[in-house]
PDB file of C-alpha atoms in Angstrom:
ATOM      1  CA  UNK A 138      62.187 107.136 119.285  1.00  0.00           C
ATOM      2  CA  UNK A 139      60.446 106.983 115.749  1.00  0.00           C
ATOM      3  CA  UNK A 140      59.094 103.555 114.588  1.00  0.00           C
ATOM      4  CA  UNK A 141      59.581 104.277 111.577  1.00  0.00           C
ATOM      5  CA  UNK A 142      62.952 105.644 110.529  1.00  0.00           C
ATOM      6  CA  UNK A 143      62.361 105.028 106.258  1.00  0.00           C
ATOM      7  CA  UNK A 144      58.788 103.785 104.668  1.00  0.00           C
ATOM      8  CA  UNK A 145      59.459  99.944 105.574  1.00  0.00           C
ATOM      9  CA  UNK A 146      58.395  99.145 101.795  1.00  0.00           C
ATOM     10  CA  UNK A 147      61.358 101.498 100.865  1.00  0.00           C
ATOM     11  CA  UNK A 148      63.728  99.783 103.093  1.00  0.00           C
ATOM     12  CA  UNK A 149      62.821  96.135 102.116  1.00  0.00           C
ATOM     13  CA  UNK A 150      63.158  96.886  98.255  1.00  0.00           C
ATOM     14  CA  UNK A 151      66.169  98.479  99.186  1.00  0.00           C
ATOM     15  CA  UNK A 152      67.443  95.626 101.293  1.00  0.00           C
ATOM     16  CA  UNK A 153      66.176  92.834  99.237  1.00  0.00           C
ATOM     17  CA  UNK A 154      67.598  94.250  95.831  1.00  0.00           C
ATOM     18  CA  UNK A 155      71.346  94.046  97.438  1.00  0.00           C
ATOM     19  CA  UNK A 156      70.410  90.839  99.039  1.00  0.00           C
ATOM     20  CA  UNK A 157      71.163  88.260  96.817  1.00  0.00           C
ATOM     21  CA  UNK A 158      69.321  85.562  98.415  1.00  0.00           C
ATOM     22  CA  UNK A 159      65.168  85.392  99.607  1.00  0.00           C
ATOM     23  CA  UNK A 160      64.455  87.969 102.409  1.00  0.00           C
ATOM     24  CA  UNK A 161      61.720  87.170 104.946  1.00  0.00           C
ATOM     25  CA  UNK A 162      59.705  89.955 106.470  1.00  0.00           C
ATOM     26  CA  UNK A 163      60.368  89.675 109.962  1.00  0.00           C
ATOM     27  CA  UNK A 164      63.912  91.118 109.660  1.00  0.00           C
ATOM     28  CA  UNK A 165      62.577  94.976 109.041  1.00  0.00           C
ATOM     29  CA  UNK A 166      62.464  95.370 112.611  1.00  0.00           C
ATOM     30  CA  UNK A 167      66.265  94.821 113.147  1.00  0.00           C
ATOM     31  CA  UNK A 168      66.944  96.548 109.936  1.00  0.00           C
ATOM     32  CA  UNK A 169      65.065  99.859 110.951  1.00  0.00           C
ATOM     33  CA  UNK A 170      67.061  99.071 114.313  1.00  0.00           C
ATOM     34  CA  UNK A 171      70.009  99.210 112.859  1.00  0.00           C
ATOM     35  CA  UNK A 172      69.066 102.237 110.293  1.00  0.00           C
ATOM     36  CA  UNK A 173      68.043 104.185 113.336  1.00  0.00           C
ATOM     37  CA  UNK A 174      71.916 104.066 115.070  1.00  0.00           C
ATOM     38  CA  UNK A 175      73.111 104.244 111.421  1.00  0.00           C
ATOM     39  CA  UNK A 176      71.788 107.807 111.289  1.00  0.00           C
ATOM     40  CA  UNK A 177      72.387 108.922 115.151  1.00  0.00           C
ATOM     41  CA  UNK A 178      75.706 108.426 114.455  1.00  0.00           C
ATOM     42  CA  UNK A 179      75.589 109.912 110.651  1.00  0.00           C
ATOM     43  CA  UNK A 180      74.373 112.744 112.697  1.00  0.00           C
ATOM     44  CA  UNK A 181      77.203 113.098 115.774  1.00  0.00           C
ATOM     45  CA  UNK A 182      79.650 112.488 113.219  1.00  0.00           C
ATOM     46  CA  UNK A 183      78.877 115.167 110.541  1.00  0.00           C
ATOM     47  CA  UNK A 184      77.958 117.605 113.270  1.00  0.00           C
ATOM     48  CA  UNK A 185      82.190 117.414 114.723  1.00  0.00           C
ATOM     49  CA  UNK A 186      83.115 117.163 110.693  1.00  0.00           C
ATOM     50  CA  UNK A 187      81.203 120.392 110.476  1.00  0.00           C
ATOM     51  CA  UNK A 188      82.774 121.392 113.597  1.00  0.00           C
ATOM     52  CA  UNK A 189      85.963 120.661 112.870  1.00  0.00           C
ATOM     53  CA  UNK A 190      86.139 122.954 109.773  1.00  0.00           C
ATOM     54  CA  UNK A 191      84.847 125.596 112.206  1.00  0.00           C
ATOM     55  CA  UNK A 192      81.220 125.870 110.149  1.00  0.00           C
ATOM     56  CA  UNK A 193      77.529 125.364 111.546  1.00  0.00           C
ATOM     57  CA  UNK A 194      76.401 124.330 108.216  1.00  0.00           C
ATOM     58  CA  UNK A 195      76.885 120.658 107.238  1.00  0.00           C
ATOM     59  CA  UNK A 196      78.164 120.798 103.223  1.00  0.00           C
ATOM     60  CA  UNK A 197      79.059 117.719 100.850  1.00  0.00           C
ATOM     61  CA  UNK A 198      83.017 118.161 102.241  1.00  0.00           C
ATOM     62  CA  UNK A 199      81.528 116.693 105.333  1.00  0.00           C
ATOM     63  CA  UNK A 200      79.733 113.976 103.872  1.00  0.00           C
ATOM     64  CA  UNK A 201      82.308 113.327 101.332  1.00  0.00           C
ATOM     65  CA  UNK A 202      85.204 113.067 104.568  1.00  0.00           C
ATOM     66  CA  UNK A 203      82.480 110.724 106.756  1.00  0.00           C
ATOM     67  CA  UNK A 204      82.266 108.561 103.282  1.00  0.00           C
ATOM     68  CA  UNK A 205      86.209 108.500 102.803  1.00  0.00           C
ATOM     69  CA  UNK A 206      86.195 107.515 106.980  1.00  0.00           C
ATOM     70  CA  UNK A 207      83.794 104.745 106.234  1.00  0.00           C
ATOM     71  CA  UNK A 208      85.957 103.064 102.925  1.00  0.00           C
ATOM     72  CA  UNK A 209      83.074 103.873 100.802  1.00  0.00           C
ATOM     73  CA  UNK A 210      85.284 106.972  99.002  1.00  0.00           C
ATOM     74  CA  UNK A 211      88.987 106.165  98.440  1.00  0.00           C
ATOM     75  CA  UNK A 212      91.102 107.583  96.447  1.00  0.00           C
ATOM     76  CA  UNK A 213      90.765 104.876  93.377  1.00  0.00           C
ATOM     77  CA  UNK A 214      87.437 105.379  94.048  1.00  0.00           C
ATOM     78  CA  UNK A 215      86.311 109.026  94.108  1.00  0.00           C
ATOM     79  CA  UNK A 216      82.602 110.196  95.097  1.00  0.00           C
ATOM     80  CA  UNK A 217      81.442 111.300  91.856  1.00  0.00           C
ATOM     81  CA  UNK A 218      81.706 107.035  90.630  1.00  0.00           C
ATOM     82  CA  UNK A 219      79.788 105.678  93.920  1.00  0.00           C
ATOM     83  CA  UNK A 220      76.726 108.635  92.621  1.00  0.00           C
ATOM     84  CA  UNK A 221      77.098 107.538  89.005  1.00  0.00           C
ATOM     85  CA  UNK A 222      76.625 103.674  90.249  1.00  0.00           C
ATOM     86  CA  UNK A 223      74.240 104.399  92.811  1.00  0.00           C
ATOM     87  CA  UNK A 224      71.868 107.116  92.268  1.00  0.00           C
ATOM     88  CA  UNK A 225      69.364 107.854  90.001  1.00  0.00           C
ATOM     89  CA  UNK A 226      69.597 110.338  87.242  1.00  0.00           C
ATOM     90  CA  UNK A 227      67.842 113.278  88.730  1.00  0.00           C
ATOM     91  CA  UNK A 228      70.139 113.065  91.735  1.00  0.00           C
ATOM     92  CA  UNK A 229      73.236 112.588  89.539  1.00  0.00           C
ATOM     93  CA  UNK A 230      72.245 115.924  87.746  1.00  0.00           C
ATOM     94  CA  UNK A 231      72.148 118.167  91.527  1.00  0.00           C
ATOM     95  CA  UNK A 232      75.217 116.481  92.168  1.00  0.00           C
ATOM     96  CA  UNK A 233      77.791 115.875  89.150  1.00  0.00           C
ATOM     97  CA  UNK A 234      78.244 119.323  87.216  1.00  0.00           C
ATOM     98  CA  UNK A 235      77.179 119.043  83.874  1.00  0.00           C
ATOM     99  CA  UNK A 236      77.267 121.633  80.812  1.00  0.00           C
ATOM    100  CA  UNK A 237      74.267 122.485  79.341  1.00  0.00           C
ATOM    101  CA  UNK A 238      73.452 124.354  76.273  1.00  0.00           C
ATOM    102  CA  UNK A 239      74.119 127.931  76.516  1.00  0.00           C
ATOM    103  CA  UNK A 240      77.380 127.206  78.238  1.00  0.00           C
ATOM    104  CA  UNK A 241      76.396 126.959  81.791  1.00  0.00           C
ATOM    105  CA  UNK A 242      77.296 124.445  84.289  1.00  0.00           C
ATOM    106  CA  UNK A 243      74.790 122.774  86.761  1.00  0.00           C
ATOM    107  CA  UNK A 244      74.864 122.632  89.332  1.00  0.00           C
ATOM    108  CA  UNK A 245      76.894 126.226  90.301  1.00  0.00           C
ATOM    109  CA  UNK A 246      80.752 125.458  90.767  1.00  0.00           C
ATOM    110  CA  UNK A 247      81.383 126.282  94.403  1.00  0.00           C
ATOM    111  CA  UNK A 248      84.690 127.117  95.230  1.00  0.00           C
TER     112      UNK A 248
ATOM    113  CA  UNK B1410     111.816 101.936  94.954  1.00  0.00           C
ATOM    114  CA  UNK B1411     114.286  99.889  96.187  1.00  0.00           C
ATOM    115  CA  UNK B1412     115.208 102.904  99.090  1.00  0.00           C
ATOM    116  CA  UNK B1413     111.706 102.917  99.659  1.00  0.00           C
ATOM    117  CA  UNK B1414     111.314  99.047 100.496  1.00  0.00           C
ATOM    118  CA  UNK B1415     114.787  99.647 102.811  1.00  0.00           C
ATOM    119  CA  UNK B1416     112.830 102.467 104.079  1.00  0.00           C
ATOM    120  CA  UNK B1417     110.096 100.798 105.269  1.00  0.00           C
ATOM    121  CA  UNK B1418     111.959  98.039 106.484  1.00  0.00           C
ATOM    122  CA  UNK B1419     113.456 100.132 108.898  1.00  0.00           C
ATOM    123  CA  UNK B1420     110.405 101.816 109.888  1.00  0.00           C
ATOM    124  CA  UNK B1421     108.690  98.667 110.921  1.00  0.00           C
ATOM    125  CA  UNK B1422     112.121  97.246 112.872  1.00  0.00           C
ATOM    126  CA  UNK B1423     111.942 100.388 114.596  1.00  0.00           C
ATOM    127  CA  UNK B1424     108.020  99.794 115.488  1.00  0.00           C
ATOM    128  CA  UNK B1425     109.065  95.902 116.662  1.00  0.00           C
ATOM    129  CA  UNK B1426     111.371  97.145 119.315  1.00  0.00           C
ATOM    130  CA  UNK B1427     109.508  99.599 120.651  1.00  0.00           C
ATOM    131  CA  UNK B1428     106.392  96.922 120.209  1.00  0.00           C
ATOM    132  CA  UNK B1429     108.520  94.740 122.184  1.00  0.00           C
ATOM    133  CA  UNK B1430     109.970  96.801 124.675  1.00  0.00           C
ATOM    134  CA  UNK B1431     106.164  97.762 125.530  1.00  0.00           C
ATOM    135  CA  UNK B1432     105.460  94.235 125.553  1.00  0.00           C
ATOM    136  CA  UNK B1433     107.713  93.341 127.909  1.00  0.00           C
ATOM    137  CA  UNK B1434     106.286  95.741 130.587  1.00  0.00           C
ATOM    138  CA  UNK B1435     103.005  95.091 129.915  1.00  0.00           C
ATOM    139  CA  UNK B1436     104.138  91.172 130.437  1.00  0.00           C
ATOM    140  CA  UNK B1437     105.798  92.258 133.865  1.00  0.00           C
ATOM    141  CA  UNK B1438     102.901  94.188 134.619  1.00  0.00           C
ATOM    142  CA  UNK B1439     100.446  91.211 134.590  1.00  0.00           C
ATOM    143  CA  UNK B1440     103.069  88.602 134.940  1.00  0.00           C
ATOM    144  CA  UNK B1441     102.113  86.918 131.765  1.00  0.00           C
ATOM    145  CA  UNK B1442     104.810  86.350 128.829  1.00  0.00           C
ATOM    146  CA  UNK B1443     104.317  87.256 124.855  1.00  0.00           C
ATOM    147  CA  UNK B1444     105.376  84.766 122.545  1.00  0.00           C
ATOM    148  CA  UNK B1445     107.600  86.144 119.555  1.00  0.00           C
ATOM    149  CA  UNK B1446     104.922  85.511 117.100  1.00  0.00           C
ATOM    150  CA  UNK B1447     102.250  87.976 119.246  1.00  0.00           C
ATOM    151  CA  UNK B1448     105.143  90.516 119.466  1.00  0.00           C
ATOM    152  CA  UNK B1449     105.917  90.472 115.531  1.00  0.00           C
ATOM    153  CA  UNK B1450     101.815  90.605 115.003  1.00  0.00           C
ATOM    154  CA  UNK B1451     101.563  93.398 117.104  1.00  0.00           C
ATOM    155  CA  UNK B1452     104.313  95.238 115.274  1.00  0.00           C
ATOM    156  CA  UNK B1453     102.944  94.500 111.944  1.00  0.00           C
ATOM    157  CA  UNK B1454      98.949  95.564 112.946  1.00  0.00           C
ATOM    158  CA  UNK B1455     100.451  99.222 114.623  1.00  0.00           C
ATOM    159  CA  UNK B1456     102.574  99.527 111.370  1.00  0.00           C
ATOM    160  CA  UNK B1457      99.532  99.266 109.411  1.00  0.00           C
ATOM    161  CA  UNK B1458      97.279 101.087 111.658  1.00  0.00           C
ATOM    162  CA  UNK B1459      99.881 104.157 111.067  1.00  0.00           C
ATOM    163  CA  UNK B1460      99.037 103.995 107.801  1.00  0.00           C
ATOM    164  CA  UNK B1461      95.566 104.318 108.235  1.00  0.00           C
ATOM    165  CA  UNK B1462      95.845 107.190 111.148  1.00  0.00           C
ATOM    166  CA  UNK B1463      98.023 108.823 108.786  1.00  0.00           C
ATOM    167  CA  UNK B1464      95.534 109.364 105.768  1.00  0.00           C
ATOM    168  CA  UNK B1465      92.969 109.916 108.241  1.00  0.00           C
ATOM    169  CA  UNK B1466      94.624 112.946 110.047  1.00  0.00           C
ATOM    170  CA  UNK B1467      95.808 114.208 106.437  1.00  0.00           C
ATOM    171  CA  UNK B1468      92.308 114.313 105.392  1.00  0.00           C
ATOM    172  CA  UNK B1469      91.309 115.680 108.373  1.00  0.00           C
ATOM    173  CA  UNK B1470      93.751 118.940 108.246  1.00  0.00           C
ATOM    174  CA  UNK B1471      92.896 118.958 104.317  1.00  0.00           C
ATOM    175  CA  UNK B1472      88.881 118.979 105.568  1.00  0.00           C
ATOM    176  CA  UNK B1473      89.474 122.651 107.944  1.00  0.00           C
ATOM    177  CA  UNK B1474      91.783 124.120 105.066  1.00  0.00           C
ATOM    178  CA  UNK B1475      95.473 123.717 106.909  1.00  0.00           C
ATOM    179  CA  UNK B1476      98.464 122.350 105.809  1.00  0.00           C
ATOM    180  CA  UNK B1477      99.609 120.754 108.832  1.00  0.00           C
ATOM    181  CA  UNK B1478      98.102 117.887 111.409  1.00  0.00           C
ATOM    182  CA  UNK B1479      97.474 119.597 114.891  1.00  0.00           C
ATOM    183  CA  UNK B1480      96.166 118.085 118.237  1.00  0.00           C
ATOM    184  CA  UNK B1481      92.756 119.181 117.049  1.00  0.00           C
ATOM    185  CA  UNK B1482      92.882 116.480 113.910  1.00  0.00           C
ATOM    186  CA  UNK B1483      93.869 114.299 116.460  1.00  0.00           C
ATOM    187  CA  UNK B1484      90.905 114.367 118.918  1.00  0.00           C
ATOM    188  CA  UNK B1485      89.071 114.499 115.953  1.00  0.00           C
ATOM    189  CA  UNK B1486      90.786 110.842 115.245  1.00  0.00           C
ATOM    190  CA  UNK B1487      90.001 109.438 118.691  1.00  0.00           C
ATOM    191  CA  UNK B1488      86.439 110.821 119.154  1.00  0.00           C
ATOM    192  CA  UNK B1489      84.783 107.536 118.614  1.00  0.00           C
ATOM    193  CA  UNK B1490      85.869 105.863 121.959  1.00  0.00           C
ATOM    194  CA  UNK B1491      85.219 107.461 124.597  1.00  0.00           C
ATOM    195  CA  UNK B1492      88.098 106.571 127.002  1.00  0.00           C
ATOM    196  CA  UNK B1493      90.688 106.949 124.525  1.00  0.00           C
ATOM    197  CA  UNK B1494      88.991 110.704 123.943  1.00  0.00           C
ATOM    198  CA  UNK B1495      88.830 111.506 127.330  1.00  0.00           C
ATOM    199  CA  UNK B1496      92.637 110.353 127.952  1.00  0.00           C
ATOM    200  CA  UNK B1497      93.837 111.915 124.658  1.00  0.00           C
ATOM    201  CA  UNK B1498      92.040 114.975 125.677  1.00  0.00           C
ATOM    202  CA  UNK B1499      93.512 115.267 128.951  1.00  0.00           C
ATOM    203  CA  UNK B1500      97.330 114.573 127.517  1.00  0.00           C
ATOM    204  CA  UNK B1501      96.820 117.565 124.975  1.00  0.00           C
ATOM    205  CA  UNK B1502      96.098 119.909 127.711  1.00  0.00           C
ATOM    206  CA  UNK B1503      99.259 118.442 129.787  1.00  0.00           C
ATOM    207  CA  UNK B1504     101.153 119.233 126.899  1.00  0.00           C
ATOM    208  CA  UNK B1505      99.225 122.986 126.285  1.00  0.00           C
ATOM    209  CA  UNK B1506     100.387 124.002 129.887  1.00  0.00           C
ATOM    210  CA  UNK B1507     103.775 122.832 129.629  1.00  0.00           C
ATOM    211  CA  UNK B1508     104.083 124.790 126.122  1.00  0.00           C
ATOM    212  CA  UNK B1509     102.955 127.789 127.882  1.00  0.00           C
ATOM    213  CA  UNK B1510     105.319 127.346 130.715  1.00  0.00           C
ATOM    214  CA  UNK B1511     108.216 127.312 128.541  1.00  0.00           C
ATOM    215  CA  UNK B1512     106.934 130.075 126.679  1.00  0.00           C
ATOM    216  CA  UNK B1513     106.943 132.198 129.784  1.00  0.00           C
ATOM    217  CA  UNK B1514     110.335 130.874 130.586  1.00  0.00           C
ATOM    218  CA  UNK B1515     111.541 132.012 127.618  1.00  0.00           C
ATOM    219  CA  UNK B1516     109.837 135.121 127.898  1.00  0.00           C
ATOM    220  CA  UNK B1517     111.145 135.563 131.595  1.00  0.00           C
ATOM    221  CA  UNK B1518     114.839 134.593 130.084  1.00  0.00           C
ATOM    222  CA  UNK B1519     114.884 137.002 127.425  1.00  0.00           C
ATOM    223  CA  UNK B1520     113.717 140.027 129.543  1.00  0.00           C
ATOM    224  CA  UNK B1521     116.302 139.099 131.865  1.00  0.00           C
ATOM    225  CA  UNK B1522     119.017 138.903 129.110  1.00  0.00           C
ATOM    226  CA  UNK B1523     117.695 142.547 127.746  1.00  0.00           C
ATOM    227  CA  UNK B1524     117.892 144.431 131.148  1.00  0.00           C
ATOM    228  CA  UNK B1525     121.753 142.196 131.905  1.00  0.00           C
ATOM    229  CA  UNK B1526     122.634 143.810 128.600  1.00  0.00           C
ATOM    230  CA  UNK B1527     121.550 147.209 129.016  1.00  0.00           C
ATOM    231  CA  UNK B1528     122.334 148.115 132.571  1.00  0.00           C
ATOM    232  CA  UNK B1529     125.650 145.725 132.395  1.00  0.00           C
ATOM    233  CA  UNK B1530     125.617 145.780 136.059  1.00  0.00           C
ATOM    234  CA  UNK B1531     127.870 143.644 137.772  1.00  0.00           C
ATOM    235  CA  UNK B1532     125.931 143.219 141.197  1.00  0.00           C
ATOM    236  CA  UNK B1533     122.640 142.132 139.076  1.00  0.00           C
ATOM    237  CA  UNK B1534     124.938 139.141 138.171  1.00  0.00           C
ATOM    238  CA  UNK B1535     125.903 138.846 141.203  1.00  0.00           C
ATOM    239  CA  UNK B1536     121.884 138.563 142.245  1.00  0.00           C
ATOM    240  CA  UNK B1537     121.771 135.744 139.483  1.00  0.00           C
ATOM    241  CA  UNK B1538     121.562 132.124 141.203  1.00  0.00           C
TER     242      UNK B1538
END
């Protein structure tokens, strides 16, 4: 397997900016450990979500069902608040459809 | 609300006895006994893990576009251990075959109940078992 699964210095800013306490060093290695089954799994799951909704293609619905599966989406808390609180603004723009002058919406209303 | 509440109420005696009933076997089984208080814990946890299946499998059936829960949702619910896949996999083909033999039962029934009808013939009834 990779060493590396994310840049280590992304992970530890990551890590230590939702750790509220001191973080020593020496705890990437179990970290990327952990990130590495993290994503297998992301992976095998999405793959049946995809699956299951008889589609090769992994969409958001999939990522959006894994999210309501892990208690990260519920239904007082919708998807579009955890990518207001979470990501930054360029992201929120691809992802939260938002009118712009000449009366289009971006990103393209599916559905 | 108040229905609701009696509802529920009724719901979760209904889980305790069959909780206990269970309980007892398995307590035969391994000659060990349940104390009421591991019974009535039981009960509760399965009444709440319901709960949790339930939204699960609704999102599930909402996720490929159908209105209603099939064995397929279910799997999907069980996929994560391995032994409970495997054993839920096996009971939903148990249950496939034995649709499809009553199916063909029926099937076999009806023709017979078309051809009694139109020939009306006495010694085919005769013939019958």
């Amino acid at each position: 397997p990779a060493s590396h699964v994310l840049p280590k210095s992304y992970v530890m800013s990551v890590f230590k900016h939702f750790a509220k306490t001191k973080v020593a060093s020496d705890v990437y290695p179990v970290i990327n450990e952990i990130l590495q089954k993290y994503f297998d799994r992301l992976a095998d799951d999405l793959e049946a979500y995809s699956a299951h909704a008889k589609r090769k293609t992994i969409e958001i619905e999939d990522v959006e069902l894994l999210m309501r599966r892990q208690g990260f989406v519920t239904d007082s808390a919708p998807v579009n608040v955890l990518i207001e609180k979470f990501l930054p603004l360029e992201y929120r723009k691809l992802l939260i459809p938002v009118a712009t002058s000449g009366n289009k919406v971006i990103p393209n209303q599916r559905r | 609300m108040d229905e609701k509440e009696a509802n529920s109420q009724r719901l979760k005696a209904a889980i305790h006895y069959t909780v206990g009933r269970l309980c007892q076997q398995a307590a035969a089984d391994h000659e060990r006994e349940f104390s009421r208080q591991a019974i009535a814990a039981l009960a509760e946890i399965t009444f709440r893990q319901c709960d949790i299946f339930a939204t699960d499998l609704e999102a599930f059936a909402r996720h490929a576009k159908r209105q209603t829960v099939t064995a397929d949702d279910v799997k999907l619910l069980a996929r994560r251990s391995a032994a409970l896949s495997n054993y839920i996999q096996q009971k939903s083909e148990e249950l496939a075959q034995n649709n499809q033999e009553q199916k063909e039962r029926r099937k076999k029934n009806a023709a017979k109940r078309k051809t009694k009808s139109s020939t009306e013939n006495e010694a085919d009834m005769a013939m019958e078992p």
